[in-house]
MMTF fields as JSON, N, C-alpha, C and O atoms, coordinates in Angstrom:
{
  "mmtfVersion": "1.0.0",
  "mmtfProducer": "UNKNOWN",
  "numBonds": 275,
  "numAtoms": 276,
  "numGroups": 69,
  "numChains": 1,
  "numModels": 1,
  "chainsPerModel": [1],
  "groupsPerChain": [69],
  "chainIdList": ["A"],
  "bondAtomList": [4, 2, 8, 6, 12, 10, 16, 14, 20, 18, 24, 22, 28, 26, 32, 30, 36, 34, 40, 38, 44, 42, 48, 46, 52, 50, 56, 54, 60, 58, 64, 62, 68, 66, 72, 70, 76, 74, 80, 78, 84, 82, 88, 86, 92, 90, 96, 94, 100, 98, 104, 102, 108, 106, 112, 110, 116, 114, 120, 118, 124, 122, 128, 126, 132, 130, 136, 134, 140, 138, 144, 142, 148, 146, 152, 150, 156, 154, 160, 158, 164, 162, 168, 166, 172, 170, 176, 174, 180, 178, 184, 182, 188, 186, 192, 190, 196, 194, 200, 198, 204, 202, 208, 206, 212, 210, 216, 214, 220, 218, 224, 222, 228, 226, 232, 230, 236, 234, 240, 238, 244, 242, 248, 246, 252, 250, 256, 254, 260, 258, 264, 262, 268, 266, 272, 270],
  "bondOrderList": [1, 1, 1, 1, 1, 1, 1, 1, 1, 1, 1, 1, 1, 1, 1, 1, 1, 1, 1, 1, 1, 1, 1, 1, 1, 1, 1, 1, 1, 1, 1, 1, 1, 1, 1, 1, 1, 1, 1, 1, 1, 1, 1, 1, 1, 1, 1, 1, 1, 1, 1, 1, 1, 1, 1, 1, 1, 1, 1, 1, 1, 1, 1, 1, 1, 1, 1, 1],
  "groupList": [{"groupName": "GLY", "atomNameList": ["N", "CA", "C", "O"], "elementList": ["N", "C", "C", "O"], "formalChargeList": [0, 0, 0, 0], "bondAtomList": [1, 0, 2, 1, 3, 2], "bondOrderList": [1, 1, 2], "singleLetterCode": "G", "chemCompType": "PEPTIDE LINKING"}, {"groupName": "ALA", "atomNameList": ["N", "CA", "C", "O"], "elementList": ["N", "C", "C", "O"], "formalChargeList": [0, 0, 0, 0], "bondAtomList": [1, 0, 2, 1, 3, 2], "bondOrderList": [1, 1, 2], "singleLetterCode": "A", "chemCompType": "L-PEPTIDE LINKING"}, {"groupName": "PRO", "atomNameList": ["N", "CA", "C", "O"], "elementList": ["N", "C", "C", "O"], "formalChargeList": [0, 0, 0, 0], "bondAtomList": [1, 0, 2, 1, 3, 2], "bondOrderList": [1, 1, 2], "singleLetterCode": "P", "chemCompType": "L-PEPTIDE LINKING"}, {"groupName": "VAL", "atomNameList": ["N", "CA", "C", "O"], "elementList": ["N", "C", "C", "O"], "formalChargeList": [0, 0, 0, 0], "bondAtomList": [1, 0, 2, 1, 3, 2], "bondOrderList": [1, 1, 2], "singleLetterCode": "V", "chemCompType": "L-PEPTIDE LINKING"}, {"groupName": "ILE", "atomNameList": ["N", "CA", "C", "O"], "elementList": ["N", "C", "C", "O"], "formalChargeList": [0, 0, 0, 0], "bondAtomList": [1, 0, 2, 1, 3, 2], "bondOrderList": [1, 1, 2], "singleLetterCode": "I", "chemCompType": "L-PEPTIDE LINKING"}, {"groupName": "THR", "atomNameList": ["N", "CA", "C", "O"], "elementList": ["N", "C", "C", "O"], "formalChargeList": [0, 0, 0, 0], "bondAtomList": [1, 0, 2, 1, 3, 2], "bondOrderList": [1, 1, 2], "singleLetterCode": "T", "chemCompType": "L-PEPTIDE LINKING"}, {"groupName": "SER", "atomNameList": ["N", "CA", "C", "O"], "elementList": ["N", "C", "C", "O"], "formalChargeList": [0, 0, 0, 0], "bondAtomList": [1, 0, 2, 1, 3, 2], "bondOrderList": [1, 1, 2], "singleLetterCode": "S", "chemCompType": "L-PEPTIDE LINKING"}, {"groupName": "LEU", "atomNameList": ["N", "CA", "C", "O"], "elementList": ["N", "C", "C", "O"], "formalChargeList": [0, 0, 0, 0], "bondAtomList": [1, 0, 2, 1, 3, 2], "bondOrderList": [1, 1, 2], "singleLetterCode": "L", "chemCompType": "L-PEPTIDE LINKING"}, {"groupName": "TYR", "atomNameList": ["N", "CA", "C", "O"], "elementList": ["N", "C", "C", "O"], "formalChargeList": [0, 0, 0, 0], "bondAtomList": [1, 0, 2, 1, 3, 2], "bondOrderList": [1, 1, 2], "singleLetterCode": "Y", "chemCompType": "L-PEPTIDE LINKING"}, {"groupName": "ASP", "atomNameList": ["N", "CA", "C", "O"], "elementList": ["N", "C", "C", "O"], "formalChargeList": [0, 0, 0, 0], "bondAtomList": [1, 0, 2, 1, 3, 2], "bondOrderList": [1, 1, 2], "singleLetterCode": "D", "chemCompType": "L-PEPTIDE LINKING"}, {"groupName": "PHE", "atomNameList": ["N", "CA", "C", "O"], "elementList": ["N", "C", "C", "O"], "formalChargeList": [0, 0, 0, 0], "bondAtomList": [1, 0, 2, 1, 3, 2], "bondOrderList": [1, 1, 2], "singleLetterCode": "F", "chemCompType": "L-PEPTIDE LINKING"}, {"groupName": "GLN", "atomNameList": ["N", "CA", "C", "O"], "elementList": ["N", "C", "C", "O"], "formalChargeList": [0, 0, 0, 0], "bondAtomList": [1, 0, 2, 1, 3, 2], "bondOrderList": [1, 1, 2], "singleLetterCode": "Q", "chemCompType": "L-PEPTIDE LINKING"}, {"groupName": "GLU", "atomNameList": ["N", "CA", "C", "O"], "elementList": ["N", "C", "C", "O"], "formalChargeList": [0, 0, 0, 0], "bondAtomList": [1, 0, 2, 1, 3, 2], "bondOrderList": [1, 1, 2], "singleLetterCode": "E", "chemCompType": "L-PEPTIDE LINKING"}, {"groupName": "ARG", "atomNameList": ["N", "CA", "C", "O"], "elementList": ["N", "C", "C", "O"], "formalChargeList": [0, 0, 0, 0], "bondAtomList": [1, 0, 2, 1, 3, 2], "bondOrderList": [1, 1, 2], "singleLetterCode": "R", "chemCompType": "L-PEPTIDE LINKING"}, {"groupName": "CYS", "atomNameList": ["N", "CA", "C", "O"], "elementList": ["N", "C", "C", "O"], "formalChargeList": [0, 0, 0, 0], "bondAtomList": [1, 0, 2, 1, 3, 2], "bondOrderList": [1, 1, 2], "singleLetterCode": "C", "chemCompType": "L-PEPTIDE LINKING"}, {"groupName": "HIS", "atomNameList": ["N", "CA", "C", "O"], "elementList": ["N", "C", "C", "O"], "formalChargeList": [0, 0, 0, 0], "bondAtomList": [1, 0, 2, 1, 3, 2], "bondOrderList": [1, 1, 2], "singleLetterCode": "H", "chemCompType": "L-PEPTIDE LINKING"}, {"groupName": "TRP", "atomNameList": ["N", "CA", "C", "O"], "elementList": ["N", "C", "C", "O"], "formalChargeList": [0, 0, 0, 0], "bondAtomList": [1, 0, 2, 1, 3, 2], "bondOrderList": [1, 1, 2], "singleLetterCode": "W", "chemCompType": "L-PEPTIDE LINKING"}, {"groupName": "LYS", "atomNameList": ["N", "CA", "C", "O"], "elementList": ["N", "C", "C", "O"], "formalChargeList": [0, 0, 0, 0], "bondAtomList": [1, 0, 2, 1, 3, 2], "bondOrderList": [1, 1, 2], "singleLetterCode": "K", "chemCompType": "L-PEPTIDE LINKING"}, {"groupName": "ASN", "atomNameList": ["N", "CA", "C", "O"], "elementList": ["N", "C", "C", "O"], "formalChargeList": [0, 0, 0, 0], "bondAtomList": [1, 0, 2, 1, 3, 2], "bondOrderList": [1, 1, 2], "singleLetterCode": "N", "chemCompType": "L-PEPTIDE LINKING"}],
  "groupTypeList": [0, 0, 1, 0, 0, 0, 2, 1, 3, 4, 5, 5, 3, 6, 0, 7, 8, 9, 10, 3, 0, 11, 6, 1, 9, 12, 7, 6, 10, 1, 11, 0, 9, 13, 4, 14, 3, 5, 3, 11, 15, 9, 9, 0, 16, 16, 12, 0, 8, 17, 0, 7, 9, 2, 17, 17, 1, 1, 0, 6, 10, 2, 6, 18, 8, 3, 6, 0, 11],
  "groupIdList": [1, 2, 3, 4, 5, 6, 7, 8, 9, 10, 11, 12, 13, 14, 15, 16, 17, 18, 19, 20, 21, 22, 23, 24, 25, 26, 27, 28, 29, 30, 31, 32, 33, 34, 35, 36, 37, 38, 39, 40, 41, 42, 43, 44, 45, 46, 47, 48, 49, 50, 51, 52, 53, 54, 55, 56, 57, 58, 59, 60, 61, 62, 63, 64, 65, 66, 67, 68, 69],
  "secStructList": [7, 7, 1, 7, 7, 7, 7, 7, 7, 7, 3, 3, 3, 3, 3, 1, 1, 7, 5, 7, 7, 1, 1, 6, 6, 5, 7, 7, 5, 7, 6, 6, 7, 3, 3, 3, 3, 3, 3, 3, 7, 6, 6, 1, 3, 3, 3, 3, 3, 3, 1, 1, 7, 6, 6, 6, 1, 3, 3, 3, 3, 3, 4, 4, 4, 3, 3, 7, 7],
  "xCoordList": [-30.907, -31.292, -30.485, -30.606, -29.641, -28.602, -29.264, -30.488, -28.714, -29.099, -28.747, -27.827, -29.204, -28.835, -29.688, -29.729, -30.395, -31.341, -30.695, -31.43, -29.31, -28.752, -28.853, -29.089, -28.664, -28.855, -27.942, -26.854, -27.879, -27.036, -25.82, -26.174, -24.538, -23.623, -23.295, -23.038, -23.304, -22.7, -21.052, -20.351, -20.67, -19.238, -19.032, -19.982, -17.458, -17.223, -16.054, -15.092, -16.238, -15.382, -14.828, -15.141, -14.045, -13.557, -13.76, -13.847, -13.818, -14.0, -12.839, -11.735, -12.999, -12.03, -12.065, -10.965, -13.093, -13.01, -14.279, -15.323, -13.969, -15.087, -16.477, -16.441, -17.583, -18.806, -19.785, -20.023, -20.277, -21.337, -22.605, -22.788, -23.421, -24.864, -25.624, -25.563, -26.46, -27.402, -28.64, -29.359, -29.033, -30.292, -29.982, -28.887, -31.115, -30.991, -30.698, -30.143, -31.052, -30.999, -29.874, -29.839, -29.021, -27.588, -26.47, -26.407, -25.604, -24.739, -23.213, -22.419, -23.122, -21.716, -20.684, -20.856, -19.406, -18.085, -17.037, -17.239, -15.791, -14.565, -13.835, -14.197, -12.685, -11.629, -11.004, -10.212, -11.224, -10.385, -11.905, -11.85, -12.923, -13.615, -14.305, -14.96, -14.484, -14.55, -16.209, -16.854, -16.885, -18.406, -18.86, -18.298, -19.751, -20.436, -21.564, -22.438, -21.449, -22.436, -23.722, -23.635, -24.753, -26.008, -26.946, -27.821, -26.754, -27.97, -26.924, -26.123, -27.044, -26.273, -27.267, -27.464, -27.913, -28.783, -27.979, -26.764, -28.825, -28.27, -28.09, -27.424, -28.536, -28.266, -26.773, -26.297, -26.123, -24.887, -25.343, -24.354, -26.19, -26.381, -26.507, -27.263, -25.652, -25.468, -26.146, -26.213, -26.431, -26.786, -25.843, -25.226, -25.776, -24.83, -24.627, -25.436, -23.605, -23.3, -21.87, -21.085, -21.832, -20.298, -20.063, -20.914, -19.035, -18.914, -19.602, -19.603, -20.117, -20.56, -22.157, -22.768, -22.655, -24.171, -24.902, -24.772, -25.611, -26.098, -27.423, -27.88, -28.168, -28.797, -28.491, -29.213, -27.21, -26.613, -26.274, -26.785, -25.25, -24.635, -25.097, -24.334, -26.155, -26.668, -27.241, -27.902, -27.192, -27.945, -27.29, -26.72, -27.475, -27.143, -26.19, -26.162, -25.283, -24.313, -23.765, -23.884, -23.019, -22.716, -21.59, -20.665, -21.574, -20.673, -19.222, -18.154, -19.49, -18.043, -17.348, -16.122, -17.946, -16.899, -16.117, -15.226, -16.32, -15.978, -14.779, -14.703, -14.161, -13.202, -13.405, -13.738, -13.211, -13.402, -14.316, -14.473, -15.206, -16.552, -16.149, -16.977],
  "yCoordList": [-46.192, -45.152, -44.469, -44.762, -43.564, -42.898, -42.221, -42.139, -41.924, -40.993, -39.332, -39.161, -38.434, -37.117, -36.462, -36.969, -35.171, -34.859, -33.878, -33.222, -33.711, -32.613, -32.837, -33.972, -31.683, -31.928, -32.619, -32.051, -33.479, -34.097, -33.365, -32.84, -33.133, -32.642, -32.911, -34.045, -31.91, -32.46, -32.483, -33.409, -31.227, -30.955, -30.04, -29.396, -29.842, -28.977, -27.766, -28.128, -26.643, -25.795, -24.569, -24.504, -23.738, -22.78, -21.436, -21.395, -20.336, -18.969, -18.367, -18.428, -17.718, -17.27, -15.862, -15.318, -15.065, -13.973, -13.656, -14.306, -12.734, -12.545, -11.915, -11.12, -12.433, -12.196, -11.824, -12.583, -10.769, -10.239, -10.527, -9.934, -11.318, -11.449, -10.327, -9.833, -9.764, -8.768, -9.125, -8.164, -10.162, -10.781, -11.907, -12.463, -12.183, -13.299, -14.581, -15.422, -14.884, -16.222, -16.167, -17.22, -15.568, -15.274, -15.62, -15.233, -16.551, -16.871, -16.149, -16.305, -15.321, -14.583, -15.429, -16.342, -15.332, -15.928, -15.165, -14.021, -15.521, -15.102, -15.964, -17.113, -15.32, -15.9, -17.122, -16.836, -18.395, -19.153, -20.355, -21.576, -19.547, -20.485, -21.72, -21.391, -22.872, -24.048, -24.053, -23.721, -24.453, -24.407, -25.763, -26.295, -26.162, -27.645, -27.05, -26.276, -27.483, -27.268, -28.173, -29.368, -27.6, -28.876, -28.487, -29.288, -27.227, -27.136, -26.369, -25.473, -26.685, -25.899, -25.735, -26.571, -24.153, -23.574, -23.397, -23.205, -23.488, -22.999, -21.375, -20.969, -20.667, -19.231, -18.776, -17.643, -20.0, -19.511, -19.091, -18.696, -19.061, -19.057, -20.579, -21.42, -20.738, -21.992, -22.33, -21.377, -23.364, -23.07, -24.023, -24.933, -23.798, -24.39, -24.041, -23.307, -24.553, -23.916, -24.241, -24.954, -23.433, -23.313, -24.045, -23.897, -24.809, -25.175, -26.968, -27.789, -27.164, -28.294, -28.589, -29.617, -27.208, -27.048, -26.543, -25.337, -27.228, -26.595, -25.796, -25.203, -25.543, -24.749, -23.418, -22.427, -23.627, -22.17, -21.127, -20.008, -21.641, -20.937, -21.492, -22.229, -21.277, -21.864, -20.854, -19.987, -20.748, -19.812, -19.955, -20.967, -18.887, -19.081, -18.148, -17.097, -18.312, -17.369, -17.734, -18.879, -16.573, -16.955, -17.785, -17.763, -18.435, -19.752, -19.283, -19.89, -18.047, -17.364, -17.069, -16.976, -16.898, -15.985, -17.637, -17.515, -18.651, -19.877, -20.735, -20.45, -21.547, -22.242, -24.025, -24.491, -24.449, -26.048, -26.801, -28.007, -25.75, -26.636, -27.398, -28.081],
  "zCoordList": [44.581, 45.275, 46.19, 47.379, 45.833, 46.624, 47.972, 48.076, 48.604, 49.876, 49.59, 48.79, 50.0, 49.836, 48.561, 47.44, 48.979, 47.815, 46.867, 46.128, 46.819, 46.048, 44.455, 44.04, 43.493, 42.585, 41.648, 41.75, 40.871, 39.875, 39.273, 38.218, 39.541, 38.911, 37.515, 37.111, 36.805, 35.398, 35.261, 34.855, 35.707, 35.73, 36.734, 37.178, 37.317, 37.981, 37.379, 36.702, 37.65, 36.818, 37.883, 39.072, 37.255, 38.401, 37.536, 36.309, 38.431, 38.103, 37.394, 37.934, 36.087, 35.478, 35.832, 35.734, 36.246, 36.549, 37.929, 37.994, 38.766, 39.745, 38.947, 38.008, 39.519, 39.124, 40.227, 41.166, 40.095, 41.509, 40.741, 39.678, 41.157, 40.755, 41.034, 42.16, 40.016, 40.006, 40.633, 40.909, 40.902, 41.494, 42.623, 42.708, 43.506, 44.398, 43.828, 44.536, 42.433, 42.062, 41.328, 40.692, 41.094, 40.505, 41.755, 42.922, 40.925, 41.938, 41.709, 40.781, 42.892, 43.06, 43.231, 44.039, 42.536, 42.875, 42.789, 42.382, 43.1, 42.814, 41.827, 41.575, 41.214, 40.405, 41.129, 42.027, 40.893, 41.337, 42.097, 42.243, 42.384, 43.014, 42.6, 41.611, 42.824, 42.472, 42.389, 43.384, 41.135, 41.172, 40.538, 39.581, 41.077, 40.73, 39.714, 40.104, 38.413, 37.502, 37.304, 37.019, 37.456, 37.785, 36.45, 36.12, 35.67, 34.617, 33.365, 33.631, 32.606, 31.496, 30.135, 29.253, 30.29, 29.45, 28.061, 28.008, 26.963, 25.697, 25.537, 24.586, 26.235, 26.166, 26.898, 26.822, 27.665, 27.95, 29.448, 30.066, 30.008, 31.669, 32.132, 31.645, 33.12, 33.258, 35.253, 36.03, 35.57, 37.037, 37.854, 37.301, 39.033, 39.795, 41.376, 41.943, 42.001, 43.49, 43.568, 42.943, 44.591, 45.251, 46.537, 47.414, 46.773, 47.874, 47.996, 47.079, 49.369, 49.601, 49.614, 49.321, 50.098, 50.313, 48.984, 48.775, 48.1, 47.062, 47.638, 46.66, 48.69, 48.953, 49.552, 49.66, 49.929, 50.691, 49.691, 49.663, 48.76, 47.536, 46.346, 45.722, 45.946, 44.46, 43.457, 44.028, 42.414, 41.32, 39.748, 39.341, 39.076, 38.01, 37.601, 38.242, 36.542, 36.066, 34.767, 34.331, 33.973, 32.788, 32.591, 33.404, 31.704, 31.458, 30.862, 30.947, 30.244, 29.529, 30.987, 30.918, 32.365, 33.467, 33.95, 34.79, 33.616, 34.271, 33.006, 31.811, 33.568, 32.593, 33.024, 34.114, 32.279, 32.42, 31.964, 32.154, 31.075, 30.398, 29.195, 28.591]
}
């Protein structure tokens, strides 16, 4: 049992393009931003967070906007 209640990270990717979320649950990021991926949906939308705080900058985003998958 490890401490820290963050979600498990599947992989880490970086932004290929700027993405601006259209709603509060979408993760906006800029080209080159590092994103920790926590969920990979079959429809091409993934969930993850930027930086070190999953509660602060987390949301869903299109996987074709990132590289490294």
